[in-house]
PDB file of C-alpha atoms in Angstrom:
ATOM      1  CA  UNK A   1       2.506   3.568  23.092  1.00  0.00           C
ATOM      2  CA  UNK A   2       5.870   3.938  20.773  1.00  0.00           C
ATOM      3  CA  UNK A   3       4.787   7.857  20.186  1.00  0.00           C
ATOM      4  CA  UNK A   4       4.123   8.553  24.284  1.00  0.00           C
ATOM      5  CA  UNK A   5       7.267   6.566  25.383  1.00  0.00           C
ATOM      6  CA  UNK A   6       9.448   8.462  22.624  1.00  0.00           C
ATOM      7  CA  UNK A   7      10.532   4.909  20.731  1.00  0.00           C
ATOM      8  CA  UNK A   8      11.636   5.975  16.912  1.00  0.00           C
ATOM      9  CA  UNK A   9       9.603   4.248  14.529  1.00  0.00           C
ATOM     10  CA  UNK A  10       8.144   4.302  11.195  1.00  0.00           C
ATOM     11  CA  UNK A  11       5.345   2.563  10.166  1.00  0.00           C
ATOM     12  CA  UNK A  12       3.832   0.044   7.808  1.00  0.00           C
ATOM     13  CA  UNK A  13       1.107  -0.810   6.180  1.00  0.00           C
ATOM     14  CA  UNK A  14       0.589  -4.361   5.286  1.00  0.00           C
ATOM     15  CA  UNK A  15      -1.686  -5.549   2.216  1.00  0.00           C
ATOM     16  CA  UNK A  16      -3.954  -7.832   3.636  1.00  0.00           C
ATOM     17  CA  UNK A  17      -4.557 -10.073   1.285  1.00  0.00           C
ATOM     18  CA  UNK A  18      -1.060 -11.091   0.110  1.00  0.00           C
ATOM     19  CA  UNK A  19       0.619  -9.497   3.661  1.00  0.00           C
ATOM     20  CA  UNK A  20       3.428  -9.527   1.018  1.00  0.00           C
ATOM     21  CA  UNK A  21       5.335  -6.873   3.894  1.00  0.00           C
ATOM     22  CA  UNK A  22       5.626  -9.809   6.207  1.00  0.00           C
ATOM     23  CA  UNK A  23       7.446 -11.776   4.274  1.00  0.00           C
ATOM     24  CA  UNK A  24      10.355 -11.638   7.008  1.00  0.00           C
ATOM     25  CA  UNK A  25       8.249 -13.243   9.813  1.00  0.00           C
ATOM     26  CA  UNK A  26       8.330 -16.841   9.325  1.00  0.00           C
ATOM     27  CA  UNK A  27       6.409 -17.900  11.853  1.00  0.00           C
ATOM     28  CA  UNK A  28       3.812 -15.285  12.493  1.00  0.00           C
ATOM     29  CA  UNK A  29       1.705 -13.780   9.817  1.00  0.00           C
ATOM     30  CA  UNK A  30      -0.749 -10.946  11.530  1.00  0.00           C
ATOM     31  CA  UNK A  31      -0.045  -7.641  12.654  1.00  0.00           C
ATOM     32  CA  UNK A  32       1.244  -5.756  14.575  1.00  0.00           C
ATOM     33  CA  UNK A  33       4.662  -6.538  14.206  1.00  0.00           C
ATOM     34  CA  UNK A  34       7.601  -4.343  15.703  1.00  0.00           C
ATOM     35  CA  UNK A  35      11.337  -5.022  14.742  1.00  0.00           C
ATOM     36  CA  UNK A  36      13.928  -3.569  15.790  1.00  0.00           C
ATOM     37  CA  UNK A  37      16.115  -2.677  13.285  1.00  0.00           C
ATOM     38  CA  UNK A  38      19.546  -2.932  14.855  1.00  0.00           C
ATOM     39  CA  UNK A  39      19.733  -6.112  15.808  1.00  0.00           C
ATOM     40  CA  UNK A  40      16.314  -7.587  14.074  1.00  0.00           C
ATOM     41  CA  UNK A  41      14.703  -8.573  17.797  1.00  0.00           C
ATOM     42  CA  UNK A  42      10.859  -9.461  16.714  1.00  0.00           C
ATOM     43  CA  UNK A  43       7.906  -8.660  18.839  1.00  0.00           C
ATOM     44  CA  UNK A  44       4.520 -10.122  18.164  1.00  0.00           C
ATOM     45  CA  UNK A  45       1.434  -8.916  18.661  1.00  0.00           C
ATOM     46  CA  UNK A  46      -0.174  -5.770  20.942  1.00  0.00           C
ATOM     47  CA  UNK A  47      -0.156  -7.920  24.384  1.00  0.00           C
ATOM     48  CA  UNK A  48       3.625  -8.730  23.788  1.00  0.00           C
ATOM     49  CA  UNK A  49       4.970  -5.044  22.454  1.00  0.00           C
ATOM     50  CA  UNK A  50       2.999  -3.750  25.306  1.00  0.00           C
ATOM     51  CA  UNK A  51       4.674  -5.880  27.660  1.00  0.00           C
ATOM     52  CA  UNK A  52       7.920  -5.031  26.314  1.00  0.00           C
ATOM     53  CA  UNK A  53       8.120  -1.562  25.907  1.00  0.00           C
ATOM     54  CA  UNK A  54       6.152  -0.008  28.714  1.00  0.00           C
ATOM     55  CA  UNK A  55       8.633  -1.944  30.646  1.00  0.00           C
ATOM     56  CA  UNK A  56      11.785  -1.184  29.272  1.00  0.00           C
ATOM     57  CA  UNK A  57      10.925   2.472  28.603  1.00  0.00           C
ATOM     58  CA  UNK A  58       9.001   3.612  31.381  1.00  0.00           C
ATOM     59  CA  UNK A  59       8.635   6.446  33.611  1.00  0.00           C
ATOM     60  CA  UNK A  60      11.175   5.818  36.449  1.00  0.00           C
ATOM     61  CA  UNK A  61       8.785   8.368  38.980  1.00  0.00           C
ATOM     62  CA  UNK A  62       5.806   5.900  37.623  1.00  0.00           C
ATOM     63  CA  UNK A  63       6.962   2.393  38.835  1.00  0.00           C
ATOM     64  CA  UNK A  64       2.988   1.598  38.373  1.00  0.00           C
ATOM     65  CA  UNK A  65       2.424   2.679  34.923  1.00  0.00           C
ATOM     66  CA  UNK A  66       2.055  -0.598  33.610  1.00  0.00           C
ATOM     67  CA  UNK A  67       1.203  -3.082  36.876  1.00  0.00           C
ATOM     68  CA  UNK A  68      -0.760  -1.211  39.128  1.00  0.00           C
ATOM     69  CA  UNK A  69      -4.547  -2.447  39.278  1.00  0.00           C
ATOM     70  CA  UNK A  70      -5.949   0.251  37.391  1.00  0.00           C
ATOM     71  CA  UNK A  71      -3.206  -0.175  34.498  1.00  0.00           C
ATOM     72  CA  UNK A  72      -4.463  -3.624  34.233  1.00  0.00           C
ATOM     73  CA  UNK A  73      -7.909  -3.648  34.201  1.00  0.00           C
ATOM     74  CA  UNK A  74      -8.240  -1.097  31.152  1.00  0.00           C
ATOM     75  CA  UNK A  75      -5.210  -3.009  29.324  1.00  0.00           C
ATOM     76  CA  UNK A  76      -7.581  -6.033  29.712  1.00  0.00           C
ATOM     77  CA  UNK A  77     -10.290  -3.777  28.868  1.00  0.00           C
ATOM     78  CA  UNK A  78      -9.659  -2.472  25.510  1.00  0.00           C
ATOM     79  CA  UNK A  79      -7.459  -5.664  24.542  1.00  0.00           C
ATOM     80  CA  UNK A  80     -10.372  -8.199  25.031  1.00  0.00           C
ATOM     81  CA  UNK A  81     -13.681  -6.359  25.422  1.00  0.00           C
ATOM     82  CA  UNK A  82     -13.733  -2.830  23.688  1.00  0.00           C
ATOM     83  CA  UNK A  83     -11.347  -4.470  20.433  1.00  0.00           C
ATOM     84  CA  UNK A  84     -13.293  -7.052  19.563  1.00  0.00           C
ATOM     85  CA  UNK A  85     -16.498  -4.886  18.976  1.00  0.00           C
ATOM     86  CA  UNK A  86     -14.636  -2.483  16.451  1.00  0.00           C
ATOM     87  CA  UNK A  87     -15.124  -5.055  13.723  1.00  0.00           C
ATOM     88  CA  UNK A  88     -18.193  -6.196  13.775  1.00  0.00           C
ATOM     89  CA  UNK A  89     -19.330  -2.755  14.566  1.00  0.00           C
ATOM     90  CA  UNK A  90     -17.532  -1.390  11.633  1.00  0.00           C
ATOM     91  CA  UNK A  91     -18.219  -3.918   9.101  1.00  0.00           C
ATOM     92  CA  UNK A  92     -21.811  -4.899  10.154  1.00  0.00           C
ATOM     93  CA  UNK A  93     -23.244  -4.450   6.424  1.00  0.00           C
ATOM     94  CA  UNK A  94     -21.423  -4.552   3.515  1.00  0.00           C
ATOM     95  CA  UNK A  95     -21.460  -0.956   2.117  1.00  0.00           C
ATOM     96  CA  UNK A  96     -19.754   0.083   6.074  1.00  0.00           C
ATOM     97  CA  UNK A  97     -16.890  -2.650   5.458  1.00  0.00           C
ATOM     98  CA  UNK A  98     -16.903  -1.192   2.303  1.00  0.00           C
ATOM     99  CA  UNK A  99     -15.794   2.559   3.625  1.00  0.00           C
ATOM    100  CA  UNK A 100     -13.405   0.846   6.710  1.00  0.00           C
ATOM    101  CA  UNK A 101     -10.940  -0.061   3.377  1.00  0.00           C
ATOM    102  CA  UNK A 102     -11.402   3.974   2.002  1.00  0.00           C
ATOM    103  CA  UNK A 103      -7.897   3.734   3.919  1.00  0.00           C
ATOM    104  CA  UNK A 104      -6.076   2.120   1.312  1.00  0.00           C
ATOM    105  CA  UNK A 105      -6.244   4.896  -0.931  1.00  0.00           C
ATOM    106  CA  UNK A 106      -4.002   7.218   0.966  1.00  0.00           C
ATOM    107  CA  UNK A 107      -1.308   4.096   0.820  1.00  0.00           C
ATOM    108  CA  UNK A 108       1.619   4.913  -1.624  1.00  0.00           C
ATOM    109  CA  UNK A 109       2.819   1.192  -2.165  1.00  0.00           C
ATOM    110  CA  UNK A 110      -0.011  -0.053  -2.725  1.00  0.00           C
ATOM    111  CA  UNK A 111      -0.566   0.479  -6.802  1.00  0.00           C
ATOM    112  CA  UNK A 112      -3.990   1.586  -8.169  1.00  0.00           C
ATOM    113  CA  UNK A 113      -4.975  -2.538  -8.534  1.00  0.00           C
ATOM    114  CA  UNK A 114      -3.950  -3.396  -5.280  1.00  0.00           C
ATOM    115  CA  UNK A 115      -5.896  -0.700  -3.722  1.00  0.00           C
ATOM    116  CA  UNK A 116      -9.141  -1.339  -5.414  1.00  0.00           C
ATOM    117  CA  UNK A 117      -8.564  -5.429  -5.007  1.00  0.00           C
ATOM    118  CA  UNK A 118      -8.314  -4.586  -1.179  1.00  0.00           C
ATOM    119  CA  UNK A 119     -11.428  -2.269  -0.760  1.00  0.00           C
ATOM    120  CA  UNK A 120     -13.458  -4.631  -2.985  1.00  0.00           C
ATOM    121  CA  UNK A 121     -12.330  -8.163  -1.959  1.00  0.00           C
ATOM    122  CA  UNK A 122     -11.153  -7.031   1.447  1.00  0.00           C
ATOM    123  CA  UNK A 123     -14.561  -5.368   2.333  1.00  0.00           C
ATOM    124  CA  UNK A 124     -16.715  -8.951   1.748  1.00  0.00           C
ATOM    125  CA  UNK A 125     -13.709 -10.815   3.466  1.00  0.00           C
ATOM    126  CA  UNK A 126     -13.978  -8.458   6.475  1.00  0.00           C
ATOM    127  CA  UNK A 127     -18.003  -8.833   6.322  1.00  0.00           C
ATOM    128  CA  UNK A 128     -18.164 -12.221   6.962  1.00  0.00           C
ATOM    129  CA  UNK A 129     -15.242 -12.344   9.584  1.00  0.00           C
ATOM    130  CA  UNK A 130     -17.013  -9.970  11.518  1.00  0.00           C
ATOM    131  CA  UNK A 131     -19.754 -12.332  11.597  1.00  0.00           C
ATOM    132  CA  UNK A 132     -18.170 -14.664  12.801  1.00  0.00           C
ATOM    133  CA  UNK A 133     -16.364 -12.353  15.932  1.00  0.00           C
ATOM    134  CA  UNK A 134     -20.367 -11.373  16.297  1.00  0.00           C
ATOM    135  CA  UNK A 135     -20.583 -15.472  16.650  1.00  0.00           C
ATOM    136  CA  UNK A 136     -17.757 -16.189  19.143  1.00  0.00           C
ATOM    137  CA  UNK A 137     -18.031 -13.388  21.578  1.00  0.00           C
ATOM    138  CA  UNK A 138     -21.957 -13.991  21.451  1.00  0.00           C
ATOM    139  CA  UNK A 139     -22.948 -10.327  20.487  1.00  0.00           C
ATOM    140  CA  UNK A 140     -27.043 -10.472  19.327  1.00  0.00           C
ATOM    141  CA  UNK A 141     -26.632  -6.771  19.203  1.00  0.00           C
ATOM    142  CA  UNK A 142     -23.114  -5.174  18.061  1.00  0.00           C
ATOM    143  CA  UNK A 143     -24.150  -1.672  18.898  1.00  0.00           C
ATOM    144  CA  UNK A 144     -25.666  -1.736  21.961  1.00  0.00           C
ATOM    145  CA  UNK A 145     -22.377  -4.141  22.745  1.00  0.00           C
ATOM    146  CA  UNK A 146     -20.243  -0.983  22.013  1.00  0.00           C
ATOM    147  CA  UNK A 147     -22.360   1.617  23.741  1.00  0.00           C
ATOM    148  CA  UNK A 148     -21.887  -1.171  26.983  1.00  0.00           C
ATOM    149  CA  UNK A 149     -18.348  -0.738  26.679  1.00  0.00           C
ATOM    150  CA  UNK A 150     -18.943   2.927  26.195  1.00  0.00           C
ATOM    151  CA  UNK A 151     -20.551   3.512  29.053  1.00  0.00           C
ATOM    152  CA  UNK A 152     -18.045   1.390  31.409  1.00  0.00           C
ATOM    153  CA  UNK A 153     -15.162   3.685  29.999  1.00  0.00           C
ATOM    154  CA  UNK A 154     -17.362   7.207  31.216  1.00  0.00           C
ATOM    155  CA  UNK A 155     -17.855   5.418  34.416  1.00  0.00           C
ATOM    156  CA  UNK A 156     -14.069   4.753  34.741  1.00  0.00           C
ATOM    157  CA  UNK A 157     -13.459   7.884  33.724  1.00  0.00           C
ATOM    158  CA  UNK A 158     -16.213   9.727  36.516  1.00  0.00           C
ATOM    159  CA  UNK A 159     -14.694   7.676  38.912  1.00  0.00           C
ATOM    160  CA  UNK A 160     -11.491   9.979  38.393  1.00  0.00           C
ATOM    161  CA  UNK A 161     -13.099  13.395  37.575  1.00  0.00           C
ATOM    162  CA  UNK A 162     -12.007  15.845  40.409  1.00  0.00           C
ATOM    163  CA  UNK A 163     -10.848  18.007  38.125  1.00  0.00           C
ATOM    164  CA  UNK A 164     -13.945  20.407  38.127  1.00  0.00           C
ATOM    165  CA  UNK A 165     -11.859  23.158  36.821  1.00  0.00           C
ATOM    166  CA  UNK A 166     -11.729  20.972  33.529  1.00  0.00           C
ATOM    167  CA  UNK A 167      -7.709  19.954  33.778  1.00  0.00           C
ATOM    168  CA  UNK A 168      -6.462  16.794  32.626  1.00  0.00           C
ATOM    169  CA  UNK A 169      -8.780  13.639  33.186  1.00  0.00           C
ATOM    170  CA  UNK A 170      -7.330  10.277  32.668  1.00  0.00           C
ATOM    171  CA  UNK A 171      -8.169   6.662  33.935  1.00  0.00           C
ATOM    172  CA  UNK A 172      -5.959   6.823  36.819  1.00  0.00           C
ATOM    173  CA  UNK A 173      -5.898  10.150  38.444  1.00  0.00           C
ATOM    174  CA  UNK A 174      -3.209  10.911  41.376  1.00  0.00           C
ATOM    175  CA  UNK A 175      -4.644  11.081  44.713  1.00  0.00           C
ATOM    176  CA  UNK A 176      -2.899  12.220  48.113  1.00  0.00           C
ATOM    177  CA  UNK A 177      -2.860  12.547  51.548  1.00  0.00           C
ATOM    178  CA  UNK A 178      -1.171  13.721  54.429  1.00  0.00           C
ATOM    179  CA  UNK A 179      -1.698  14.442  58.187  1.00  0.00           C
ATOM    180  CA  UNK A 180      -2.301  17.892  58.686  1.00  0.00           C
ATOM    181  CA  UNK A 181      -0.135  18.229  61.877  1.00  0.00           C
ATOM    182  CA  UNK A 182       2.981  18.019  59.430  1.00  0.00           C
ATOM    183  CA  UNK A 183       4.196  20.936  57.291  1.00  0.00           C
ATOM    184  CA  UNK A 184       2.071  20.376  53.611  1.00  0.00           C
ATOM    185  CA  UNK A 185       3.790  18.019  51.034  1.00  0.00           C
ATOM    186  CA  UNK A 186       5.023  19.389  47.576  1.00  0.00           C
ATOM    187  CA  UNK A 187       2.550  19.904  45.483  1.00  0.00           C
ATOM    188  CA  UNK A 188       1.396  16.859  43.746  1.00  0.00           C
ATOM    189  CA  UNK A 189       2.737  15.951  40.145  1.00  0.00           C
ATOM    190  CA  UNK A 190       0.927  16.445  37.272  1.00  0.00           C
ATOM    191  CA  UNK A 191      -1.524  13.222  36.554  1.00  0.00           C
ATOM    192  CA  UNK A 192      -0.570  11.007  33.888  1.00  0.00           C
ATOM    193  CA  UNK A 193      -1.805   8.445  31.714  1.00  0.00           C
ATOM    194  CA  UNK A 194      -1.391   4.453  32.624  1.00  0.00           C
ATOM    195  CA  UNK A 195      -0.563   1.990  30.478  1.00  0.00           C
ATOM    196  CA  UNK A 196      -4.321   1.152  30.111  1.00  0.00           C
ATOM    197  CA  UNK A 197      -5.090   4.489  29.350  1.00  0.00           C
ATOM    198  CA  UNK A 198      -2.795   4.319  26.250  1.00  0.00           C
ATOM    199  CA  UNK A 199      -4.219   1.121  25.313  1.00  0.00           C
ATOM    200  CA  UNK A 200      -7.654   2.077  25.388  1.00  0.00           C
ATOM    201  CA  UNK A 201      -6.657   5.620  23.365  1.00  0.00           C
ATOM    202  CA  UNK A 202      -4.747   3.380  20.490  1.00  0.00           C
ATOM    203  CA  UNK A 203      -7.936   1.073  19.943  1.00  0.00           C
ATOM    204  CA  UNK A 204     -10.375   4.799  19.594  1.00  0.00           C
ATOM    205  CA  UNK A 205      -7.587   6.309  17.744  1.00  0.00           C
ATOM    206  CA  UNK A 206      -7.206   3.696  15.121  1.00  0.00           C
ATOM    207  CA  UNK A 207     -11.218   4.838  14.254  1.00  0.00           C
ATOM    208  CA  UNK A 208     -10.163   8.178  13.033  1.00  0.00           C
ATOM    209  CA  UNK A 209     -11.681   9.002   9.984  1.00  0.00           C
ATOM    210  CA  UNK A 210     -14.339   6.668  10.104  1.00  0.00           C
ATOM    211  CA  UNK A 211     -17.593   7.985  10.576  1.00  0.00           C
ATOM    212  CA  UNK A 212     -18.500   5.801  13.557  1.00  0.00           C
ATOM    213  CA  UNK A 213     -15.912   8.001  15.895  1.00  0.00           C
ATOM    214  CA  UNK A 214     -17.820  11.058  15.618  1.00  0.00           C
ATOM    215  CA  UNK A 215     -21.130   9.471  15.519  1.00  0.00           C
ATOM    216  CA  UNK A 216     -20.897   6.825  17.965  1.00  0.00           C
ATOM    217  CA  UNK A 217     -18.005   7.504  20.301  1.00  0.00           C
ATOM    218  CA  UNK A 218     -17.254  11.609  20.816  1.00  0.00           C
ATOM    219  CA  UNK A 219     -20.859  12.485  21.515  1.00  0.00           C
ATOM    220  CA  UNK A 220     -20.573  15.265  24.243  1.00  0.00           C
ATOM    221  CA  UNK A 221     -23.872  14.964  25.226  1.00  0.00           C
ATOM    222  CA  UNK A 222     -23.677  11.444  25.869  1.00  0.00           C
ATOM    223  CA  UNK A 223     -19.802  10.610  26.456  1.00  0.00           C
ATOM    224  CA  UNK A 224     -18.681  14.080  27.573  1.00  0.00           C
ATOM    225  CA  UNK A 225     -15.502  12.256  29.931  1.00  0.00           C
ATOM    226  CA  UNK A 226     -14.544  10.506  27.013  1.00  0.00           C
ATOM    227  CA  UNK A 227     -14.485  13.459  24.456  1.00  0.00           C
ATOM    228  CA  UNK A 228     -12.579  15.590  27.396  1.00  0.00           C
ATOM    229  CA  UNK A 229     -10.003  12.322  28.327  1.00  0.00           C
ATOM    230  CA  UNK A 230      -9.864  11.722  24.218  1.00  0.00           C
ATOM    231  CA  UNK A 231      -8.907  15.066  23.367  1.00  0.00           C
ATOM    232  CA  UNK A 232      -6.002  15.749  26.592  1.00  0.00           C
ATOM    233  CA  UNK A 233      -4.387  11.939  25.347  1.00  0.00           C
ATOM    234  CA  UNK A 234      -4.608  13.024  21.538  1.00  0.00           C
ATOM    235  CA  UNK A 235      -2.639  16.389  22.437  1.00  0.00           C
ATOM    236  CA  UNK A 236      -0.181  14.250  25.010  1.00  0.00           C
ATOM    237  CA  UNK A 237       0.597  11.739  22.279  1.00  0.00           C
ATOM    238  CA  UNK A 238       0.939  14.217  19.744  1.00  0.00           C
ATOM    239  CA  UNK A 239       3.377  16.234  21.922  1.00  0.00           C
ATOM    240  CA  UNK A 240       5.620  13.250  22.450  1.00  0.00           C
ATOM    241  CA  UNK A 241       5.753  12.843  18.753  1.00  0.00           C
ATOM    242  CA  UNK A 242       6.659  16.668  18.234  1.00  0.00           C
ATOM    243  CA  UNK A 243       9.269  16.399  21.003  1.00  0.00           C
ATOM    244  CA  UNK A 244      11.701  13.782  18.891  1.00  0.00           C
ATOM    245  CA  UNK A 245      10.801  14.552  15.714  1.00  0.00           C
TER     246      UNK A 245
END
């Protein structure tokens, strides 16, 4: 959401078994965590950056990117049914939570100790917690769970598809009308992404790398609205990030 709405930031990465980088935040110890560095303002959590920034930095021709119906349900979608699957998911035996911490290679503050203590201690820790996600959102079967969600997002994403000529596809798609005894409108704007489709996009995108994106997720046989909407919100993010670099 920072990237797409143009918000300078850098990034990162917090050791999570000391979370040694939060050090500043009294009062709340998980991630994410945005601060502003000018004046030190503190917001907590995804719900609560959300909130602030796709309000305070959005689209004035898109009153309705963060409140209109559609923007809602998918924020509530990935936020508190497609999120809580990634970890039991991706740490469902021990060898998978194992890979999900390959991550902490690529980290340059982390020295070669850290690194290894995170895979190796992090991985078990990770194991059981996802157990216990498994346990409190009552999932008997994690991967049918996801393919569920899976599913609901193509179906969202169908609902939307009259773009036969294979343009851009999101989760809400402009639609208009007019009487035909009046001269023709303009011709619409381009569609653009929601709020809820950039929420949805940041849960998938935070995947990358791990194998269960490619072999679970962007399946074009199976999911082929989600590879096309994946792909046009990877280059649209991506742009904004080229724009004020």
């Amino acid at each position: 959401v920072l990237t797409y709405q143009q918000v300078p930031f850098q990034s990162v990465e917090v050791n999570p078994l000391t979370k040694a980088e939060l050090k500043f935040s009294k009062d709340y110890r998980k991630v994410p965590i945005v601060v502003e560095q000018q004046d030190q303002r503190q917001w907590n959590g995804t719900e609560e950056i959300l909130s602030h920034f796709a309000t305070n930095n959005n689209d004035v021709d898109d009153p309705e990117f963060s409140t209109s119906p559609s923007s809602q349900q998918w924020q509530d979608f990935a936020r508190n049914k497609l999120a809580p699957l990634l970890y039991p998911n991706l740490c469902n035996t021990l060898s998978n939570s194992f890979r999900a911490f390959d991550y902490v290679h690529s980290v340059s503050h982390f020295s070669t100790l850290q690194r290894y203590s995170i895979q190796y201690l992090g991985s078990i820790a990770m194991y059981f917690a996802a157990s216990k996600i498994k346990k409190k959102y009552q999932l008997d079967d994690v991967r049918a769970a996801l393919e569920d969600a899976l599913e609901e997002l193509e179906r969202g994403l169908a609902t939307n598809d009259d773009n036969s000529d294979g343009g851009m596809l999101f989760l809400r798609t402009a639609t208009h009308s007019f009487d035909d005894s009046r001269p023709p409108p303009p011709p619409p704007p381009q569609p653009k992404p929601h709020l809820g489709d950039l929420a949805v996009f940041g849960v998938l995108k935070g995947l990358e790398g791990l194998p269960i994106l490619t072999q679970e997720v962007l399946l074009e046989d199976r999911f082929p609205r989600i590879c096309q909407w994946y792909a046009t919100m990877d280059g649209l993010v991506e742009s904004k990030r080229k724009d004020y670099q």
